[in-house]
Amino acid sequence: MESIFFLIVAAVAVLSSILVVTCKNPINSALSLVMTFFCLATLYVTLDAPFMAVTQVMVYAGAIMVLIVFVIMLLNIRVEAVKRGSHAVFAGGAIGLFLLFQTVWFLGRGTLSGATGTMDRAQVVKVGHIELIGKALFTDFLLPFEITSILLLAAIVGAVILAKRKI
Amino acid sequence: MLALNNYLILSAILFSIGTIGVLVRRNAIVIFMCIELMLNAVNLTLISFSHYLGSIDGQVFVFFIMTVAAAEAAVGLALMIAFYKNRESIDVEDVNMLKL
């Protein structure tokens, strides 16, 4: 049952991500990308990470994709007139397929090792996923968290300066 | 329970499709969306490792990746708007102003 569900969701994710690459109209690509994000959120739920699924839908499918669709409509981009030459398509496809082959080959030879922690489904249900993440984020990862705020500040200032006509 | 490799192979497929998109397409916004796709493939890898190793750290990394993606979206789209103002196009073949 679980594997059938996984197969369906994975097939939809792969198909919609292929549509992202092949669609001529950028709006269609953006909508297929939203579909991929929803499929990934579904997989996060099956991996016992419900809060990450919610964040995925809110941040990616909500904020970032709305921003991208907004820019596509603002710039009024026409459908791509000239396709890239067949050499470039062939080279790009070959590199991508080689990357896939390499990764799958390594995955087939590898095994999962390393220190395992104590988090499991029972603990996620008992303590709560948000509490677990919040505890890790504000104790072990406090410095990266603070640095992230500086990164966001720099991004805000940079976006305003780049998009403004005259400062 | 499903094997870890199912998730990792799905993530590898998504990452490769994103790579092909970055290499093949010419529209800068579509290239941008393919980069988001690659970041999401990495997120899936991190969350599945976090689940199978029983540690919450991978999910915290996903938070930081999401933050970086949001910052990247803001700055990247502002760059595209600035470029479109200059050249009336967002085709990556037109990005050649630094060429001699």
Coordinates of C-alpha atoms in Angstrom, one line a residue:
Chain A
M1 CA 0.0 0.0 0.0
E2 CA 2.7 2.4 1.1
S3 CA 4.9 1.6 -1.9
I4 CA 2.0 2.0 -4.4
F5 CA 1.3 5.4 -2.9
F6 CA 4.9 6.3 -3.1
L7 CA 5.1 5.2 -6.8
I8 CA 2.0 7.3 -7.7
V9 CA 3.4 10.4 -6.0
A10 CA 6.9 9.9 -7.4
A11 CA 5.5 9.4 -11.0
V12 CA 3.5 12.6 -10.7
A13 CA 6.5 14.5 -9.4
V14 CA 8.8 13.3 -12.2
L15 CA 6.2 14.0 -14.9
S16 CA 5.4 17.5 -13.7
S17 CA 9.2 18.3 -13.3
I18 CA 9.7 17.1 -16.9
L19 CA 6.9 19.5 -17.9
V20 CA 8.8 22.3 -16.1
V21 CA 11.7 21.7 -18.5
T22 CA 9.7 21.1 -21.7
C23 CA 6.8 23.6 -21.6
K24 CA 7.2 26.5 -24.0
N25 CA 5.2 29.0 -21.9
P26 CA 6.9 30.0 -18.6
I27 CA 3.5 30.2 -16.8
N28 CA 2.9 26.5 -17.6
S29 CA 6.4 25.7 -16.3
A30 CA 5.6 27.6 -13.1
L31 CA 2.3 25.8 -12.5
S32 CA 4.0 22.4 -13.1
L33 CA 6.6 23.4 -10.6
V34 CA 3.9 24.1 -8.0
M35 CA 2.6 20.6 -8.7
T36 CA 6.1 19.1 -8.1
F37 CA 6.3 21.0 -4.8
F38 CA 3.0 19.6 -3.7
C39 CA 4.2 16.1 -4.5
L40 CA 7.3 16.7 -2.5
A41 CA 5.3 18.0 0.4
T42 CA 3.2 14.7 0.3
L43 CA 6.5 12.7 0.5
Y44 CA 7.6 14.8 3.5
V45 CA 4.4 13.8 5.3
T46 CA 5.1 10.1 4.6
L47 CA 8.7 10.7 6.0
D48 CA 7.2 11.9 9.4
A49 CA 8.0 15.6 8.8
P50 CA 4.6 17.2 8.7
F51 CA 5.9 20.7 9.7
M52 CA 8.4 20.6 6.8
A53 CA 5.5 19.7 4.4
V54 CA 3.5 22.8 5.7
T55 CA 6.6 25.0 5.3
Q56 CA 7.2 23.6 1.8
V57 CA 3.6 24.5 0.7
M58 CA 3.7 27.9 2.4
V59 CA 7.2 29.0 1.4
Y60 CA 7.8 27.4 -2.0
A61 CA 4.3 26.8 -3.5
G62 CA 3.1 30.0 -1.8
A63 CA 5.7 32.8 -1.5
I64 CA 8.4 31.9 -4.0
M65 CA 6.2 30.7 -6.8
V66 CA 3.8 33.7 -6.5
L67 CA 6.9 35.9 -6.8
I68 CA 8.1 34.1 -9.9
V69 CA 4.6 34.2 -11.5
F70 CA 4.4 37.8 -10.6
V71 CA 7.6 38.6 -12.4
I72 CA 6.6 36.5 -15.5
M73 CA 3.4 38.5 -15.8
L74 CA 5.1 41.8 -15.1
L75 CA 7.7 41.3 -17.8
N76 CA 5.1 40.0 -20.3
I77 CA 7.5 37.4 -21.7
R78 CA 6.5 35.9 -25.0
V79 CA 6.8 32.3 -25.8
E80 CA 10.4 31.4 -26.5
A81 CA 10.8 32.1 -30.2
V82 CA 14.1 30.5 -31.1
K83 CA 14.9 27.2 -29.5
R84 CA 18.5 26.4 -28.6
G85 CA 20.3 24.4 -31.2
S86 CA 20.1 20.6 -31.2
H87 CA 23.7 20.3 -30.2
A88 CA 23.1 22.2 -27.0
V89 CA 20.0 20.1 -26.3
F90 CA 21.9 16.9 -27.0
A91 CA 24.9 17.9 -24.8
G92 CA 22.7 19.1 -21.9
G93 CA 20.6 15.9 -22.0
A94 CA 23.7 13.7 -22.2
I95 CA 25.3 15.5 -19.2
G96 CA 22.0 15.2 -17.2
L97 CA 21.6 11.5 -18.0
F98 CA 25.2 10.9 -17.1
L99 CA 24.7 12.6 -13.8
L100 CA 21.7 10.4 -13.1
F101 CA 23.5 7.3 -14.1
Q102 CA 26.5 8.2 -11.9
T103 CA 24.3 8.9 -8.9
V104 CA 22.2 5.8 -9.2
W105 CA 25.4 3.7 -9.6
F106 CA 26.8 5.1 -6.4
L107 CA 23.5 4.6 -4.6
G108 CA 23.4 1.0 -5.7
R109 CA 26.8 0.4 -4.1
G110 CA 26.3 2.4 -0.9
T111 CA 24.8 1.4 2.4
L112 CA 23.4 3.6 5.2
S113 CA 25.9 4.0 8.0
G114 CA 26.8 6.5 10.7
A115 CA 25.5 7.4 14.1
T116 CA 21.7 7.1 14.4
G117 CA 19.7 9.4 16.6
T118 CA 16.7 8.7 18.8
M119 CA 14.0 10.4 16.8
D120 CA 11.2 8.1 15.5
R121 CA 7.5 8.2 14.7
A122 CA 6.5 7.7 18.4
Q123 CA 8.6 10.6 19.6
V124 CA 7.3 12.8 16.8
V125 CA 3.7 12.0 17.8
K126 CA 4.5 12.3 21.6
V127 CA 6.6 15.5 21.6
G128 CA 5.4 17.1 18.4
H129 CA 7.4 17.9 15.3
I130 CA 7.4 21.7 15.7
E131 CA 8.8 21.3 19.3
L132 CA 11.6 19.0 18.1
I133 CA 12.6 21.3 15.3
G134 CA 12.3 24.4 17.5
K135 CA 14.5 22.9 20.1
A136 CA 17.2 21.9 17.6
L137 CA 17.0 25.3 15.8
F138 CA 17.3 27.4 18.9
T139 CA 20.0 25.4 20.8
D140 CA 22.3 23.5 18.5
F141 CA 21.8 25.7 15.4
L142 CA 21.5 29.1 17.1
L143 CA 24.5 30.7 15.3
P144 CA 23.5 29.6 11.8
F145 CA 20.0 30.9 12.6
E146 CA 21.3 34.3 13.5
I147 CA 23.5 34.4 10.4
T148 CA 20.5 33.5 8.3
S149 CA 18.8 36.7 9.5
I150 CA 21.8 38.7 8.2
L151 CA 21.5 36.9 4.9
L152 CA 17.8 37.8 4.6
L153 CA 18.6 41.4 5.5
A154 CA 21.3 41.5 2.8
A155 CA 18.8 40.0 0.3
I156 CA 16.2 42.6 1.1
V157 CA 18.6 45.5 0.6
G158 CA 20.1 43.9 -2.5
A159 CA 16.7 43.3 -4.1
V160 CA 15.6 46.9 -3.5
I161 CA 18.8 48.4 -4.8
L162 CA 18.8 46.2 -8.0
A163 CA 15.2 46.8 -8.9
K164 CA 15.1 50.5 -8.1
R165 CA 15.6 52.9 -11.1
K166 CA 17.4 55.6 -9.2
I167 CA 18.7 55.3 -5.6
Chain B
M1 CA 8.7 0.8 5.5
L2 CA 10.1 1.8 2.1
A3 CA 13.8 1.5 1.5
L4 CA 15.9 4.7 1.7
N5 CA 17.1 4.2 -1.9
N6 CA 13.6 4.8 -3.3
Y7 CA 13.6 8.4 -2.0
L8 CA 17.3 9.0 -3.0
I9 CA 16.7 7.8 -6.5
L10 CA 13.6 9.9 -6.9
S11 CA 15.6 12.9 -5.7
A12 CA 18.5 12.0 -8.1
I13 CA 15.9 11.9 -11.0
L14 CA 14.5 15.3 -10.0
F15 CA 18.0 16.8 -9.7
S16 CA 19.0 15.5 -13.1
I17 CA 15.9 16.9 -14.7
G18 CA 16.7 20.3 -13.1
T19 CA 20.3 20.1 -14.4
I20 CA 19.0 19.3 -17.9
G21 CA 16.7 22.3 -17.7
V22 CA 19.4 24.6 -16.6
L23 CA 21.6 23.5 -19.5
V24 CA 19.0 23.3 -22.2
R25 CA 16.6 26.2 -21.7
R26 CA 17.3 29.8 -22.7
N27 CA 14.7 31.7 -20.7
A28 CA 16.3 33.0 -17.5
I29 CA 13.1 32.6 -15.4
V30 CA 12.8 28.9 -16.5
I31 CA 16.4 28.3 -15.6
F32 CA 15.7 29.9 -12.2
M33 CA 12.7 27.5 -11.7
C34 CA 15.0 24.6 -12.6
I35 CA 17.4 25.7 -9.9
E36 CA 14.5 25.7 -7.4
L37 CA 13.8 22.2 -8.6
M38 CA 17.3 21.1 -7.9
L39 CA 17.2 22.7 -4.4
N40 CA 14.0 20.8 -3.7
A41 CA 15.6 17.5 -4.7
V42 CA 18.3 18.1 -2.2
N43 CA 15.7 18.9 0.4
L44 CA 14.0 15.6 -0.2
T45 CA 17.4 13.8 0.2
L46 CA 18.1 15.6 3.5
I47 CA 14.6 14.9 4.9
S48 CA 14.8 11.2 4.0
F49 CA 18.2 10.8 5.6
S50 CA 16.9 12.6 8.7
H51 CA 14.0 10.1 8.8
Y52 CA 16.2 7.0 8.3
L53 CA 19.0 8.1 10.6
G54 CA 16.5 9.2 13.3
S55 CA 18.0 12.7 13.7
I56 CA 16.3 16.1 13.4
D57 CA 19.4 17.9 12.1
G58 CA 18.6 17.2 8.4
Q59 CA 15.3 19.0 8.7
V60 CA 17.0 22.0 10.3
F61 CA 19.3 22.1 7.2
V62 CA 16.2 22.1 5.0
F63 CA 15.1 25.3 6.8
F64 CA 18.4 27.0 6.0
I65 CA 18.1 25.8 2.3
M66 CA 14.6 27.3 2.2
T67 CA 15.9 30.6 3.5
V68 CA 18.7 30.7 1.0
A69 CA 16.2 29.9 -1.8
A70 CA 13.9 32.7 -0.7
A71 CA 16.8 35.2 -0.6
E72 CA 18.0 33.9 -4.0
A73 CA 14.5 34.3 -5.4
A74 CA 14.3 37.9 -4.3
V75 CA 17.7 38.9 -5.6
G76 CA 17.6 36.8 -8.8
L77 CA 14.2 38.2 -9.8
A78 CA 15.3 41.8 -9.1
L79 CA 18.4 41.1 -11.3
M80 CA 16.1 39.9 -14.1
I81 CA 13.9 43.0 -13.8
A82 CA 17.0 45.2 -14.0
F83 CA 18.3 43.2 -17.0
Y84 CA 14.9 43.4 -18.8
K85 CA 14.9 47.2 -18.3
N86 CA 18.2 47.4 -20.2
R87 CA 17.8 44.8 -23.0
E88 CA 14.0 44.2 -23.3
S89 CA 14.7 40.4 -23.1
I90 CA 15.5 37.8 -20.5
D91 CA 17.1 35.4 -22.9
V92 CA 20.4 34.2 -21.5
E93 CA 22.0 34.5 -24.9
D94 CA 21.6 38.2 -24.6
V95 CA 23.5 38.4 -21.4
N96 CA 26.8 39.4 -23.1
M97 CA 27.5 42.9 -22.0
L98 CA 30.8 42.0 -20.3
K99 CA 32.1 40.4 -23.5
L100 CA 34.9 42.3 -25.3

